[in-house]
Structure formats: C-alpha cells, structure tokens
Coordinates of N, CA, C and O in Angstrom, one line a residue:
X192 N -2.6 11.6 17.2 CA -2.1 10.3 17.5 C -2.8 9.1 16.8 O -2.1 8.2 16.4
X193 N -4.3 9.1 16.7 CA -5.3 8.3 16.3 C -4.6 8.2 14.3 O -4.4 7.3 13.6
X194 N -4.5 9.8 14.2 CA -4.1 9.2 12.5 C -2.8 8.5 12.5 O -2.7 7.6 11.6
X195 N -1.6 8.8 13.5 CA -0.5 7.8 13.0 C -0.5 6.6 13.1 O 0.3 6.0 12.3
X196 N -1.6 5.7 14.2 CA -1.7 4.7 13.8 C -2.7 4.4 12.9 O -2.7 3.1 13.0
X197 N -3.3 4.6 12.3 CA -3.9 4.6 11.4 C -2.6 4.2 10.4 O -2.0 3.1 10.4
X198 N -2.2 5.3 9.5 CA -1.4 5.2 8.6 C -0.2 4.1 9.0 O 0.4 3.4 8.2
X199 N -0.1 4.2 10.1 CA 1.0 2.9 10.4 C 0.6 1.6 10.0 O 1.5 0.8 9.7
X200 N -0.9 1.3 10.0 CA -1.5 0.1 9.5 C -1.6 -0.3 8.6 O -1.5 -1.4 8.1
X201 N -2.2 1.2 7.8 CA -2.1 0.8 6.2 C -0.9 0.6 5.5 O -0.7 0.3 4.3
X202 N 0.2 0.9 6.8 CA 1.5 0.9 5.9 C 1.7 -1.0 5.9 O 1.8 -1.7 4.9
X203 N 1.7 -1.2 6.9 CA 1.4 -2.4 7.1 C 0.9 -3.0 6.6 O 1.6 -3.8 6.0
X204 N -0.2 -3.1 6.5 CA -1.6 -4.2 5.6 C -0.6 -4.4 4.3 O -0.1 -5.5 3.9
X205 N -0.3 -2.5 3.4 CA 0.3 -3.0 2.7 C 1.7 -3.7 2.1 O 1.9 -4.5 1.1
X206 N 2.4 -3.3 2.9 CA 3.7 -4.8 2.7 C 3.3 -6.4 3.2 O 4.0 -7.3 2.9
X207 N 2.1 -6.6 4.1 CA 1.5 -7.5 4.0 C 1.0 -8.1 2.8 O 1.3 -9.2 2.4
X208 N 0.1 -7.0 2.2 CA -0.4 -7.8 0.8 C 0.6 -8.0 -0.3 O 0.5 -8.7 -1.2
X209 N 1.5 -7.4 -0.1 CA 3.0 -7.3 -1.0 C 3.7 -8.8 -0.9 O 4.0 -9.4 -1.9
X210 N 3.9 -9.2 0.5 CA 4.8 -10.0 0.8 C 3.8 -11.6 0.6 O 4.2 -12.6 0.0
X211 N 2.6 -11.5 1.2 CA 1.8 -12.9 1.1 C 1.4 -14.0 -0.3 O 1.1 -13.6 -1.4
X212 N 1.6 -15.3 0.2 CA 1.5 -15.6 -1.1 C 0.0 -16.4 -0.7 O -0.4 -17.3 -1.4
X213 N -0.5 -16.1 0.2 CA -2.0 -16.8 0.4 C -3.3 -16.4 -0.8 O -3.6 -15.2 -1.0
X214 N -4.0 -17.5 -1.6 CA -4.5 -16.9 -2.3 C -5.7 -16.0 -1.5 O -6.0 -15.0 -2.1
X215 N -6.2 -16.2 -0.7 CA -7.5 -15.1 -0.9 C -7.3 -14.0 -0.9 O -8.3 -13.3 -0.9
X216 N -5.8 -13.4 -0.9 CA -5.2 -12.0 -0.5 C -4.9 -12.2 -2.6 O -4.2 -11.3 -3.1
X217 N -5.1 -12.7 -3.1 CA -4.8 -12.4 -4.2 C -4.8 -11.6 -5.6 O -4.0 -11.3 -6.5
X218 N -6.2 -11.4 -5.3 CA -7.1 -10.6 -6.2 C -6.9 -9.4 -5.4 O -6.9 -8.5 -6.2
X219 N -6.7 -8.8 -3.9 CA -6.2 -8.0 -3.6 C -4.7 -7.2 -3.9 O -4.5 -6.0 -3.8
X220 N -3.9 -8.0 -4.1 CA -2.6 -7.5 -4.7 C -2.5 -6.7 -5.2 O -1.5 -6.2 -4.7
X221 N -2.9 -5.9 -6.1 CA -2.8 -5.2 -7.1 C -2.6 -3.7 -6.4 O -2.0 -2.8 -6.8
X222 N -3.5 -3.9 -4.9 CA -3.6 -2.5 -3.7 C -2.6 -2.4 -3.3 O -2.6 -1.3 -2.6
X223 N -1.2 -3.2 -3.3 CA -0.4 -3.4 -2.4 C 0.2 -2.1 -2.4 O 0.3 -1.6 -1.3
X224 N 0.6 -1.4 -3.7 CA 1.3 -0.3 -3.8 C 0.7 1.1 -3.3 O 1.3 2.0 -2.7
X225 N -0.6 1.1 -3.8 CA -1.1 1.9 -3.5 C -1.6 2.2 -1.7 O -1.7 3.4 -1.4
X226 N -1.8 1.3 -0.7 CA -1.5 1.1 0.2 C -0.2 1.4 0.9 O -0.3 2.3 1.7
X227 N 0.8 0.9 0.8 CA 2.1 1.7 1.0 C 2.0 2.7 1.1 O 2.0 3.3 2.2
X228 N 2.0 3.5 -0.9 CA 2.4 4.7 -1.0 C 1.1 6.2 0.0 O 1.2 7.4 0.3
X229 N 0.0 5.2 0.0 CA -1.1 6.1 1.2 C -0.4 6.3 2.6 O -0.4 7.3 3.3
X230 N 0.3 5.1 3.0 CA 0.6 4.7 4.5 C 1.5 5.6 4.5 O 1.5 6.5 5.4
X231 N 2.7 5.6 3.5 CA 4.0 6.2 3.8 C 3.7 7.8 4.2 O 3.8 8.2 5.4
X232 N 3.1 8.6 2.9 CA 2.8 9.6 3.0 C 1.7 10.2 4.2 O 1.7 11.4 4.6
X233 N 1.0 9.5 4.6 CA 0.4 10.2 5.7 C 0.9 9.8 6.6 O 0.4 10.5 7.5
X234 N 1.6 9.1 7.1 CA 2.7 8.4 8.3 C 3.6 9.6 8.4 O 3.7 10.3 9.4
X235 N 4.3 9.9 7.4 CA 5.5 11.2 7.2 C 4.9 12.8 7.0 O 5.7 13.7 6.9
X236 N 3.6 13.1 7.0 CA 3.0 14.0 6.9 C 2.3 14.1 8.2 O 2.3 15.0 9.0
X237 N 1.7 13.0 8.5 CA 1.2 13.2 10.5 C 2.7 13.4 11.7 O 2.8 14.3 12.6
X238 N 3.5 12.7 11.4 CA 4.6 13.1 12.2 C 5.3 14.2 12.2 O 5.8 14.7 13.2
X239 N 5.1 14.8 10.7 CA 5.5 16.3 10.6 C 4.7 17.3 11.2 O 5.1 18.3 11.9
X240 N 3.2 16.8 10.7 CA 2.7 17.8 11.6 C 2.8 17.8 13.2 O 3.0 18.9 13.8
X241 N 2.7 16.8 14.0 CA 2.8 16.7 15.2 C 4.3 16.8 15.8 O 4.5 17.3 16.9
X242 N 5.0 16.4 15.2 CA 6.5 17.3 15.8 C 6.7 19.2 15.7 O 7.4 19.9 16.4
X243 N 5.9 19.5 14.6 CA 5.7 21.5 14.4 C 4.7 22.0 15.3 O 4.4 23.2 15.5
X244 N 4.2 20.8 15.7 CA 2.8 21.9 16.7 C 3.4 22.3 18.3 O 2.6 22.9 19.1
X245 N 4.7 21.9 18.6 CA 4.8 22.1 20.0 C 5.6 23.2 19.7 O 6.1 23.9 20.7

C-alpha cells in the first residue's frame, strides 16, 4: 500500500513540474518526464501486483 502512494506522488510531483510556470521549479523541468514515466510504471505495476496476490 506504502509503494502505491509513493508512486502516486511521483506521478504527481511530475505533472506538477510539467504544468508549473514558477521559476524555482525551473531548472527542475527537464525531470518532468522522467518522473511521470517512473510514477506511471510503478503505479500500474504495484496495483498489478496487489490485485494477483489475493
């Protein structure tokens, strides 16, 4: 349960850093995708696992 919110956040943070036009988040941008594509993938790989284990 601890990892899906986990990944739920980074899924988050990253369309955050995606969407923001605040500069101190700026020099961070560049993570936006990579963030996502971490969040998505273990978001859809924790839920897979935890829906097969019952």
């Amino acid at each position: 349960m601890f990892g899906i919110i986990v990944s739920a956040l980074m899924l988050t943070f990253g369309i955050f850093l995606k969407l923001t036009k605040d500069p101190g988040f700026a020099k961070n941008k560049k993570f936006a995708w990579m963030f996502i594509a971490i969040g998505l993938v273990a978001l859809v790989f924790k839920i897979y696992m935890f829906s097969g284990s019952k």
